[in-house]
mmCIF file of C-alpha atoms and ligand atoms in Angstrom:
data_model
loop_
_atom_site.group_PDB
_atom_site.id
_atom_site.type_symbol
_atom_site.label_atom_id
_atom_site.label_comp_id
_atom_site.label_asym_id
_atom_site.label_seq_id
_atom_site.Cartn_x
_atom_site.Cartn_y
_atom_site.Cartn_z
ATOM 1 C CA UNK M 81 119.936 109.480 148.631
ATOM 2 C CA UNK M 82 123.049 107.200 147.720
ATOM 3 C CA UNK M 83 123.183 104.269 150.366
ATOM 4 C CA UNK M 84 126.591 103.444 151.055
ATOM 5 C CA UNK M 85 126.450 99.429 152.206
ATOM 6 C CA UNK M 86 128.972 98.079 154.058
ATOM 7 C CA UNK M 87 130.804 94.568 155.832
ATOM 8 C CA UNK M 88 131.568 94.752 159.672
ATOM 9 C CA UNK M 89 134.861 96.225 157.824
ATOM 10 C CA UNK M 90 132.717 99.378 157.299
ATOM 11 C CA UNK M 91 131.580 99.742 160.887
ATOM 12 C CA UNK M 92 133.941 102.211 161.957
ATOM 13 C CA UNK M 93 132.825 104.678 158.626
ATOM 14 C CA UNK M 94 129.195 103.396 160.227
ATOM 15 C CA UNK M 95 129.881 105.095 163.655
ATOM 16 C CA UNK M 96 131.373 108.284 161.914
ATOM 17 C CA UNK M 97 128.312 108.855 159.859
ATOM 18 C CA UNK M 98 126.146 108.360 162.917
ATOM 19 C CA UNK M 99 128.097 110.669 164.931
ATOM 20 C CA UNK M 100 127.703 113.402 162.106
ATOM 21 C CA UNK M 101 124.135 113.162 161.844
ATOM 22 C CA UNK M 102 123.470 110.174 159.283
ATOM 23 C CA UNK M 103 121.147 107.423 159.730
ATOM 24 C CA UNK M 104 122.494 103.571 159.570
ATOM 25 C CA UNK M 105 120.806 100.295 159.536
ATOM 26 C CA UNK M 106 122.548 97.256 161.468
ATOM 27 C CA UNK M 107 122.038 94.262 162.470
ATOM 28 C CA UNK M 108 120.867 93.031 166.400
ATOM 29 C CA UNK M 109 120.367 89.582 167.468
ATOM 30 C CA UNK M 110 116.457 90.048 166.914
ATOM 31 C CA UNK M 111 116.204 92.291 164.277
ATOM 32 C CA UNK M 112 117.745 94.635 162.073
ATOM 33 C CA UNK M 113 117.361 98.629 162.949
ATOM 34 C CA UNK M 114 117.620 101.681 161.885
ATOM 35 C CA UNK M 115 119.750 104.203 164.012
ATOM 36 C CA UNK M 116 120.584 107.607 164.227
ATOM 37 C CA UNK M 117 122.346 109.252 167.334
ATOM 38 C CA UNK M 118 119.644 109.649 170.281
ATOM 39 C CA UNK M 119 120.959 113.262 171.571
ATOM 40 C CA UNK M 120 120.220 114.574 167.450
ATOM 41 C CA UNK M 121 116.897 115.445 167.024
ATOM 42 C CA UNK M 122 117.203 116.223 163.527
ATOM 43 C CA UNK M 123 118.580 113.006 163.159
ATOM 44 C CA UNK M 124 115.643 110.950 165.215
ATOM 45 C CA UNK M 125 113.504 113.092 162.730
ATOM 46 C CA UNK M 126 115.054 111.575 160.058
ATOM 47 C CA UNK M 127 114.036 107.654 160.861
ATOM 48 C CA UNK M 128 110.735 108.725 161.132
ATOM 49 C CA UNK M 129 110.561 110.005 157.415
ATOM 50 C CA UNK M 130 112.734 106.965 155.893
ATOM 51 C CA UNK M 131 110.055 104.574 157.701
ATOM 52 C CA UNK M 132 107.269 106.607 156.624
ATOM 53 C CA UNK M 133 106.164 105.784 160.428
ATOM 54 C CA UNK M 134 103.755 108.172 162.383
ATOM 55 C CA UNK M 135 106.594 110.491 164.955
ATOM 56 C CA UNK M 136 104.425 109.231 168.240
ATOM 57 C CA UNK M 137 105.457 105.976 168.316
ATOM 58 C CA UNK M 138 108.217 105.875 170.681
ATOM 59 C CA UNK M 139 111.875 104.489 169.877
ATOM 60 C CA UNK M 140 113.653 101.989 171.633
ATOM 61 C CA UNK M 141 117.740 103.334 172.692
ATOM 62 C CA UNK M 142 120.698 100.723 172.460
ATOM 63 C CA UNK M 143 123.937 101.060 174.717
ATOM 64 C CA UNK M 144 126.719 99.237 174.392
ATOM 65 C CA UNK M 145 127.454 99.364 178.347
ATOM 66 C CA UNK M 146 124.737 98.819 180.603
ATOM 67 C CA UNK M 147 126.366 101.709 182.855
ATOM 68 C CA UNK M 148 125.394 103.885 179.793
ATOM 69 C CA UNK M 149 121.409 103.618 181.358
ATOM 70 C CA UNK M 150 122.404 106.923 183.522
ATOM 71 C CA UNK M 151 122.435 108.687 180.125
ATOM 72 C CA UNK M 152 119.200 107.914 179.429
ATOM 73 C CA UNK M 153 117.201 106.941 183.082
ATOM 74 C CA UNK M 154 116.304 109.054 185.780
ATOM 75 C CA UNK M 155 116.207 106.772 188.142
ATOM 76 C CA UNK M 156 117.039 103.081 188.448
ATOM 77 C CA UNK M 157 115.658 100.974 191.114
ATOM 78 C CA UNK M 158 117.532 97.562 192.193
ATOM 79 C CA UNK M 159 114.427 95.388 190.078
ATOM 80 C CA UNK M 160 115.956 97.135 186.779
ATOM 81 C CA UNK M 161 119.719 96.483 187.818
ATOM 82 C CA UNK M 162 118.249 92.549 188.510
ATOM 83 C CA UNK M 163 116.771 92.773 184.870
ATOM 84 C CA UNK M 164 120.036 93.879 183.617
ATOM 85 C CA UNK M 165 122.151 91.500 185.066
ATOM 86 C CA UNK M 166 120.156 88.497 183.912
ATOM 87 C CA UNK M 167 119.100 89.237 180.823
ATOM 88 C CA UNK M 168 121.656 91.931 179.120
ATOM 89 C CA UNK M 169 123.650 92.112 176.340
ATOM 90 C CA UNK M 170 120.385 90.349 174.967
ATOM 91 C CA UNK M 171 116.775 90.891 173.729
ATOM 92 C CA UNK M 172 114.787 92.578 176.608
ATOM 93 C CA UNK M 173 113.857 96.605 176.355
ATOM 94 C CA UNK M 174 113.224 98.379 179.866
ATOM 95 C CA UNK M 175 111.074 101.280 179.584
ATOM 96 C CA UNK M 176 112.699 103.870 182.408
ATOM 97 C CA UNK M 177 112.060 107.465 183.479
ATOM 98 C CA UNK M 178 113.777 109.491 181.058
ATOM 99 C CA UNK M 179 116.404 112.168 181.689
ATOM 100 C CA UNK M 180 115.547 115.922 180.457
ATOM 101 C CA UNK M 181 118.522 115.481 177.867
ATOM 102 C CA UNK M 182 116.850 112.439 175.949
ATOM 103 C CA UNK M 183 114.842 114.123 173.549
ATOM 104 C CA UNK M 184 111.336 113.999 173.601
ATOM 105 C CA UNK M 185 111.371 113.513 169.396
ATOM 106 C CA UNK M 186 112.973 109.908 170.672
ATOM 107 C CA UNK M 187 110.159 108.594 172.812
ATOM 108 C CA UNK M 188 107.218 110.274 171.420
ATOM 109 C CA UNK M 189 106.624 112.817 173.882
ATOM 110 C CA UNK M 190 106.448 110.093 176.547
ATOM 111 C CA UNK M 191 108.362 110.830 180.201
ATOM 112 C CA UNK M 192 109.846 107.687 179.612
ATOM 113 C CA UNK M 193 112.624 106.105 177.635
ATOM 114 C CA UNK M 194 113.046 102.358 176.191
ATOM 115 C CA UNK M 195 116.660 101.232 176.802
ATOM 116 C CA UNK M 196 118.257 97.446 175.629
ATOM 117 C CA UNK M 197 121.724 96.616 175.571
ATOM 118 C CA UNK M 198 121.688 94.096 172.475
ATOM 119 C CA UNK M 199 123.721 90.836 172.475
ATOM 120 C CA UNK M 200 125.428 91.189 168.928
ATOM 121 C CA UNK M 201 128.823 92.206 168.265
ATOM 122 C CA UNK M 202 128.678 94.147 165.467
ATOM 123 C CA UNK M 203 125.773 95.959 167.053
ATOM 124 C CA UNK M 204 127.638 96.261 170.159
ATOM 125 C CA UNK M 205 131.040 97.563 168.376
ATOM 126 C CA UNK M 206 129.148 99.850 166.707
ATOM 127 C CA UNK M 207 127.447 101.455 169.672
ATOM 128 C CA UNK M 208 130.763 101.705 171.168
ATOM 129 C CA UNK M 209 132.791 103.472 168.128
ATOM 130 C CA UNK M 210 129.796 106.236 167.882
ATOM 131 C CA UNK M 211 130.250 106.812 171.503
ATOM 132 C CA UNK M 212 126.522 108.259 171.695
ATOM 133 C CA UNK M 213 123.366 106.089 172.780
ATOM 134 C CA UNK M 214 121.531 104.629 169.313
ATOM 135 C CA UNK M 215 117.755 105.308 168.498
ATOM 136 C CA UNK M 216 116.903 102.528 166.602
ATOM 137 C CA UNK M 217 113.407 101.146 165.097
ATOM 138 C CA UNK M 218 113.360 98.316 163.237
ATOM 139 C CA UNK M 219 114.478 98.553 159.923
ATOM 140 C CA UNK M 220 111.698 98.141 158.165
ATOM 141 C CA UNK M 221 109.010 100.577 155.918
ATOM 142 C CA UNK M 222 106.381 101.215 158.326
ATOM 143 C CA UNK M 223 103.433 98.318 158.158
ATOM 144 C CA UNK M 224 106.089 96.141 156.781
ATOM 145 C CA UNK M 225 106.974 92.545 158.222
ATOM 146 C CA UNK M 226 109.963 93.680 160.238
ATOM 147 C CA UNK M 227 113.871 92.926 158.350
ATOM 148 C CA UNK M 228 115.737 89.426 159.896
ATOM 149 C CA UNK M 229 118.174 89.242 157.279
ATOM 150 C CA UNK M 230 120.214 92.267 155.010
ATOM 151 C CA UNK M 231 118.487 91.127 152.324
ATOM 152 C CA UNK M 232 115.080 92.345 153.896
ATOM 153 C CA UNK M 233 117.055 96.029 154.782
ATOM 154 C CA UNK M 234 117.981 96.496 150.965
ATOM 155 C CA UNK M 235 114.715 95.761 150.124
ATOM 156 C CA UNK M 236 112.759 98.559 152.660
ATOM 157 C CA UNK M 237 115.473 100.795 153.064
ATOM 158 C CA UNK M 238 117.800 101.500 149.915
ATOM 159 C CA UNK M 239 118.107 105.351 148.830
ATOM 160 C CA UNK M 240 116.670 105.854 152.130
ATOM 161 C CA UNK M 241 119.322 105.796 154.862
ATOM 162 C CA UNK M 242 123.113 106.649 154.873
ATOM 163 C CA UNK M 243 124.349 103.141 155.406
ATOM 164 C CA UNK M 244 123.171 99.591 156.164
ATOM 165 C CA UNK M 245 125.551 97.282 157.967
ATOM 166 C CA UNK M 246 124.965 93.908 156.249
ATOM 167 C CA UNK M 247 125.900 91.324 158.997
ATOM 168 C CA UNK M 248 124.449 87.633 159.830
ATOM 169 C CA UNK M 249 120.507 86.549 159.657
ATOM 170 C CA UNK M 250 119.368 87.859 163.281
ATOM 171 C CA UNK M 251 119.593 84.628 165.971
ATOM 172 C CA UNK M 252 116.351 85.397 167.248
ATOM 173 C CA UNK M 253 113.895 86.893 164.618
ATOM 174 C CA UNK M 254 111.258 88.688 166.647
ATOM 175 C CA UNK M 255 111.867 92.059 168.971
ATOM 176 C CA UNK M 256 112.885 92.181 171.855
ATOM 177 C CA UNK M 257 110.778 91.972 174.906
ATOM 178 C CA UNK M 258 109.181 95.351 176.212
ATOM 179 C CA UNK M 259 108.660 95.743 179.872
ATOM 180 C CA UNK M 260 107.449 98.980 181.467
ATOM 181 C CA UNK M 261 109.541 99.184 184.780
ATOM 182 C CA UNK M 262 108.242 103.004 185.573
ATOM 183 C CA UNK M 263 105.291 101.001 187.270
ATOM 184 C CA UNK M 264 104.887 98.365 190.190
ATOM 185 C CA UNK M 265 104.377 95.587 189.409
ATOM 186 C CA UNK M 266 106.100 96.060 186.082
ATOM 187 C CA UNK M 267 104.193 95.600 183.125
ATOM 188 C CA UNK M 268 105.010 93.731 180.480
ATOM 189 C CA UNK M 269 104.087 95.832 176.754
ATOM 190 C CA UNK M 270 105.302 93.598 174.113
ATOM 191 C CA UNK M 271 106.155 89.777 174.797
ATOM 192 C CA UNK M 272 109.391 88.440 173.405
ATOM 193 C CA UNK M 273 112.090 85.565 173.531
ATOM 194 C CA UNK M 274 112.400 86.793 177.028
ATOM 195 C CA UNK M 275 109.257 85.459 178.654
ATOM 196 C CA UNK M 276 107.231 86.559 181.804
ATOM 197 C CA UNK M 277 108.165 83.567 183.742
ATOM 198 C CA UNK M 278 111.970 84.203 183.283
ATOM 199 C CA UNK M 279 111.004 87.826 184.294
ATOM 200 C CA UNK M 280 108.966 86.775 187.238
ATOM 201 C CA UNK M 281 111.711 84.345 188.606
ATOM 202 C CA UNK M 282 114.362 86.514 188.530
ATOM 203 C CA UNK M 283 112.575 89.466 190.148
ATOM 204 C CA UNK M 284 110.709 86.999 192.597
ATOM 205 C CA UNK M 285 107.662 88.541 191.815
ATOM 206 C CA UNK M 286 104.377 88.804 189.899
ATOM 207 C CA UNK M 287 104.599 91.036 186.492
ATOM 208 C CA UNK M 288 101.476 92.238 184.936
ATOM 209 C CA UNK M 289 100.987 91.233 181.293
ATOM 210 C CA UNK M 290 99.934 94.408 179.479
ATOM 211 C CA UNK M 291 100.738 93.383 176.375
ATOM 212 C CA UNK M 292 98.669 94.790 173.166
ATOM 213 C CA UNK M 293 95.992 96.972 175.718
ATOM 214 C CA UNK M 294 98.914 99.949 174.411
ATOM 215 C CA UNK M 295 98.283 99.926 171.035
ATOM 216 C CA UNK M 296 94.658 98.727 171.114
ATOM 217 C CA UNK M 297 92.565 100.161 168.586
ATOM 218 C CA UNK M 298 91.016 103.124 169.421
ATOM 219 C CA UNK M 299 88.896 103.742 167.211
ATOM 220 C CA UNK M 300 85.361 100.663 167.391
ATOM 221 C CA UNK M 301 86.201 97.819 164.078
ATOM 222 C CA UNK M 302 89.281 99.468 163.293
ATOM 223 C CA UNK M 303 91.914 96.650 162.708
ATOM 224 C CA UNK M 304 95.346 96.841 163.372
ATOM 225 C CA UNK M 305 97.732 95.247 160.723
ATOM 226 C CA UNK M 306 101.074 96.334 162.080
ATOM 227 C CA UNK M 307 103.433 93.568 160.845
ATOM 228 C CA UNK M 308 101.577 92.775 157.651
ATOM 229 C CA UNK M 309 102.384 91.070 154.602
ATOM 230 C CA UNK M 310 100.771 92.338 151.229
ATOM 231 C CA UNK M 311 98.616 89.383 150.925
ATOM 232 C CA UNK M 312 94.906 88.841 153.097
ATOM 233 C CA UNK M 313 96.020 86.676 156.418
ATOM 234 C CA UNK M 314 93.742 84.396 158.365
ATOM 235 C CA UNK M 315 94.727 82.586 161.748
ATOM 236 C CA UNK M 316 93.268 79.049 162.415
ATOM 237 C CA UNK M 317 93.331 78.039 165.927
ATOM 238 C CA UNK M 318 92.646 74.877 167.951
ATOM 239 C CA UNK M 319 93.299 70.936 168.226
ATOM 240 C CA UNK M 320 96.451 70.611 165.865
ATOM 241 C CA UNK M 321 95.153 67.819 163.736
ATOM 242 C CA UNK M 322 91.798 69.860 163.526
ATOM 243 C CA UNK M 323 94.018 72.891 162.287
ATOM 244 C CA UNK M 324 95.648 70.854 159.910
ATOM 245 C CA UNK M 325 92.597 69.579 158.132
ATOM 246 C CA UNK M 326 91.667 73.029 158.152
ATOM 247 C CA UNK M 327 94.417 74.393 156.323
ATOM 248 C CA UNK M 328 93.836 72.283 153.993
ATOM 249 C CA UNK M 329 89.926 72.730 153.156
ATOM 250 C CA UNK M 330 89.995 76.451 153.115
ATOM 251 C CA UNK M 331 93.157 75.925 151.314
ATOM 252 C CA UNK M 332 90.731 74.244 148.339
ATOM 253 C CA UNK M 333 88.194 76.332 148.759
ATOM 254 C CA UNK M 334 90.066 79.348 148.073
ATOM 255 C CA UNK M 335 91.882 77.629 144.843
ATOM 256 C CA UNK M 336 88.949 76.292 143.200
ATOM 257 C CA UNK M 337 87.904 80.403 143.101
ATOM 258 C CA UNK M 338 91.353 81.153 141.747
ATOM 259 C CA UNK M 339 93.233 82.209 144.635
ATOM 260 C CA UNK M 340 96.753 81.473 145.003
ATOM 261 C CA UNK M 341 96.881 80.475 148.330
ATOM 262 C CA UNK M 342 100.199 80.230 150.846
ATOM 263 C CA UNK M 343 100.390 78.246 154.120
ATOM 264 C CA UNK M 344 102.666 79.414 157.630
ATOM 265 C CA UNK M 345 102.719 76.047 159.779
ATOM 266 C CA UNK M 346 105.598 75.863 161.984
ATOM 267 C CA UNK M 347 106.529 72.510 164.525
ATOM 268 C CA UNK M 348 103.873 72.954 167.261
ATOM 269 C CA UNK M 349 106.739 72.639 169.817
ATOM 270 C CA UNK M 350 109.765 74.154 168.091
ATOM 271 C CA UNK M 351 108.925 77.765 169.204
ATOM 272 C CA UNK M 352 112.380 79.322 168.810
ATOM 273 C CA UNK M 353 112.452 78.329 165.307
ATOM 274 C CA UNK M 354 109.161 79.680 164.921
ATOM 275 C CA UNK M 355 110.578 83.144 166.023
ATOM 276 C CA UNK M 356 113.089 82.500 164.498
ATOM 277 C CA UNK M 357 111.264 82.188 160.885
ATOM 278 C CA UNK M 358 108.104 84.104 161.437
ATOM 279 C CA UNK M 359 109.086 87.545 159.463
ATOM 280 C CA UNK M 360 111.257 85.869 156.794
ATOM 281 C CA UNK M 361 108.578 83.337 156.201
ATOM 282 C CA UNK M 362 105.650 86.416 155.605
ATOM 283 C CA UNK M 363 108.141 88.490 153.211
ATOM 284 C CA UNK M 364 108.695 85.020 151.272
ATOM 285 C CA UNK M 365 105.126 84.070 151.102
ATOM 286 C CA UNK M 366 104.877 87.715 149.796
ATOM 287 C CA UNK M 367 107.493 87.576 146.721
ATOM 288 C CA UNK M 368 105.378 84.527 145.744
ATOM 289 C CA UNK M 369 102.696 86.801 144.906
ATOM 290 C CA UNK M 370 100.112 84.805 147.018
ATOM 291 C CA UNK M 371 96.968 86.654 147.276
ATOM 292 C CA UNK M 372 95.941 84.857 150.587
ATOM 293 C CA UNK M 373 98.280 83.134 153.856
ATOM 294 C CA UNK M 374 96.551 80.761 156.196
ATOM 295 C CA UNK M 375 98.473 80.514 159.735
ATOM 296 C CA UNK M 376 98.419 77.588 161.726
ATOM 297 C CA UNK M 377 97.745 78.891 165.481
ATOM 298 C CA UNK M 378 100.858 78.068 168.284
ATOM 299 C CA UNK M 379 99.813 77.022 171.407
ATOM 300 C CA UNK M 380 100.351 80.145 173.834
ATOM 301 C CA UNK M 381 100.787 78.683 176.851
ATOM 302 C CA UNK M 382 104.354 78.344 176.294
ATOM 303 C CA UNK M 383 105.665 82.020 176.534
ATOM 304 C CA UNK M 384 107.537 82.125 173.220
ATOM 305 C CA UNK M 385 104.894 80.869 171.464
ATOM 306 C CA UNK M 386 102.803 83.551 172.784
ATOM 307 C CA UNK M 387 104.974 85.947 171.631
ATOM 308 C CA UNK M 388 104.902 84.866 168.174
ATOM 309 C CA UNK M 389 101.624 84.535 168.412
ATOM 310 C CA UNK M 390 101.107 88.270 169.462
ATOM 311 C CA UNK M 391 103.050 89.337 165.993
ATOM 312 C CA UNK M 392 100.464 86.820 163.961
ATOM 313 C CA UNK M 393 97.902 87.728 165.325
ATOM 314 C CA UNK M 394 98.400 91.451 164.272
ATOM 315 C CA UNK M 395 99.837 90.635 160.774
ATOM 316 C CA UNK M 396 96.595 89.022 160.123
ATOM 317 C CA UNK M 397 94.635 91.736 161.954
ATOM 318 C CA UNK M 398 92.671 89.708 164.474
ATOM 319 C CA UNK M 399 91.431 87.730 161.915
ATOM 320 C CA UNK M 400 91.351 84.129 163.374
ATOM 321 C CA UNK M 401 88.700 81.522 163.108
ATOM 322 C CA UNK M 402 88.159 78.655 165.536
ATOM 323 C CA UNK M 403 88.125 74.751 165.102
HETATM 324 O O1 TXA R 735 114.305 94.066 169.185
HETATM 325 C C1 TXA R 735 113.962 95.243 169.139
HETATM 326 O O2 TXA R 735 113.405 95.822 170.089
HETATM 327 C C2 TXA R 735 114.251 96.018 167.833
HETATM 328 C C3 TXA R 735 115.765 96.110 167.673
HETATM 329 C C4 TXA R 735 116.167 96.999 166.512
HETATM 330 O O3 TXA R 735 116.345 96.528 168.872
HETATM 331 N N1 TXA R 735 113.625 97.307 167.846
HETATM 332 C C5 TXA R 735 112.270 97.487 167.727
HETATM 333 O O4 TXA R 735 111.869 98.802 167.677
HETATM 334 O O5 TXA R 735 111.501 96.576 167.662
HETATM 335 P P1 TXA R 735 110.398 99.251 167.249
HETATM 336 O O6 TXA R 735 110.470 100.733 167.134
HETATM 337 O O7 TXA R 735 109.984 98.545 166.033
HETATM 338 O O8 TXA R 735 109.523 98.885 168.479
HETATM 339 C C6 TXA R 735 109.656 99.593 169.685
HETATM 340 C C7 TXA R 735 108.550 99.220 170.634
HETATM 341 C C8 TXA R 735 107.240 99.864 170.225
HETATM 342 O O9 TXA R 735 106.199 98.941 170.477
HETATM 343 C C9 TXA R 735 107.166 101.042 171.181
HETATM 344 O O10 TXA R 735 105.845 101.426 171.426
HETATM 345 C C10 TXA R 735 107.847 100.490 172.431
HETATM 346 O O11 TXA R 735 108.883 99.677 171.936
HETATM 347 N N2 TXA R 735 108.439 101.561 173.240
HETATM 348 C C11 TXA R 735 109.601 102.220 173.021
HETATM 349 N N3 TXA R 735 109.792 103.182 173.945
HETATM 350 C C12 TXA R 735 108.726 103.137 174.762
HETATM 351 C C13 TXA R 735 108.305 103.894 175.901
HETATM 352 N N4 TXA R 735 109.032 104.895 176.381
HETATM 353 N N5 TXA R 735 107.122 103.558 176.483
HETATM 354 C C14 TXA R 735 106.381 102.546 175.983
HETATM 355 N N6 TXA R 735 106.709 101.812 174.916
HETATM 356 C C15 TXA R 735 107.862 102.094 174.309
HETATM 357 MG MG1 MG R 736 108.900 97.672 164.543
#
């Protein structure tokens, strides 16, 4: 397939080719996707094969309006509308009792459907021209970091979608915040820039943090590597300085046997930047051709930190050692 890629000038051509049935990356504030119309099922098909992703993992649908969630919802209850008001256009996914019209190809056979308004313009005019809700992964090959700039779309995705919308790096840099509002308390599935204290004090209530017990692995020493970079990851955790010095020894270690060895240490306090890095850092480490990355651990108390820490954690599938 020839993979027509386009400016914001091309975002009108973008909306066409959704509307008839193509598939088109773009960009969002936290990371790029890859959307085909939500009412074609043909078309939701479609992502699955040009990720090479398995067809029951749900898929998250973007609106442009949040009064487009009666396409979509069932039902929505005053704690979603709360949700909406504080938090949309921007990077927070409500899962909602779907509608019989939402295909079930879309969320994976599930009753329920993951809706987000996203807080970027071109994703937002986009929406708007193709005048249909947007299925959208991210834009990435399945197992692969996921894409924060064009650059990393090109890469995963040329000769294998209709059209990419090359736009800025995404602000943010890690997806959005998944919170399952079909249940009370809500429950929180994937943490994000959108924390569960934000959450809490806007809904004046306890949500539980469910985060990782849906994809656990079911099967007993089966790892999960869902965001992983070619090369063999390790976490180290603890005391700063102590991870530091770490680093550094298993760094040497690893040389002296001919390793080439890469290090991810962000600011211990500068989590937005950390999210902001995290996938662009892995897919650089990667094009060095380092056989091994060694993670320096952020403190997850604060609640961005814990969400980056939720996507390191499963790029180096769980494998984290102590100091
Ligand atoms: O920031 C984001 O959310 C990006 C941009 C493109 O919007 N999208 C994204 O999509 O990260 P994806 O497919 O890579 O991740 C969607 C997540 C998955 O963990 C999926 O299981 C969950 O959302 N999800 C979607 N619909 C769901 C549903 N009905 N119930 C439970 N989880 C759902
Ligand atoms: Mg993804």
């Amino acid at each position: 397939m020839k993979t027509k890629i386009v400016n914001t000038e091309g975002i009108l051509e973008a909306a066409e080719t959704l509307k008839s049935g193509g598939l088109v990356a773009f960009p969002t504030e936290t990371v790029y996707g890859i959307g085909a119309d939500a009412f074609n099922e043909e078309a939701v098909g479609r992502v699955y094969e040009a990720k090479g992703r398995p067809s029951d993992n749900p898929m998250i649908v973007h609106i442009a309006r949040a009064s487009d969630i009666g396409l979509l919802a069932r039902e929505i209850t005053s704690d979603v509308v709360k949700l909406a008001d504080a938090f949309w256009p921007g990077p927070l996914t409500m899962v909602l009792p779907k509608r019989a019209e939402v295909p079930s190809r879309v969320t994976g056979g599930l009753d329920t459907v993951g809706v987000r308004l996203p807080d970027s313009d071109i994703a937002l005019a986009f929406i708007r021209f193709a005048e249909t809700p947007v299925a959208a992964p991210s834009a990435n090959l399945s197992g692969r970091p996921s894409p924060t700039t064009s650059r990393h779309v090109i890469e995963d995705l040329d000769g294998k979608v209709d059209m990419i919308i090359i736009g800025p790096d995404c602000r943010i840099g890690i997806e959005s915040t998944v919170i399952d509002m079909t249940v009370d308390p809500p429950q929180i599935l994937r943490p994000g820039v959108v924390t569960i204290d934000a959450i809490e004090a806007v809904l004046e209530k306890p949500v539980i943090n469910a985060a990782d017990k849906d994809d656990a692995p079911r099967a007993p020493g089966m790892k999960y590597r869902h965001y992983a970079p070619d090369a063999e990851m390790i976490v180290i955790q603890g005391n700063r300085e102590r991870v530091k010095s770490e680093i550094i020894r298993v760094k040497e270690l690893n040389e002296r046997i001919g390793l080439n060895v890469g290090v991810l240490l962000f600011e211990e306090k500068d989590f937005i930047t950390a999210a902001h890095d995290f996938y662009a850092e892995l897919r650089a480490l990667d094009e060095s051709g380092v056989d091994m990355i060694i993670a320096g651990a952020l403190p997850e108390t604060d609640g961005i930190g814990f969400a980056v820490m939720n996507r390191m954690l499963k790029a180096a599938g769980y494998n984290v050692a102590k100091v």
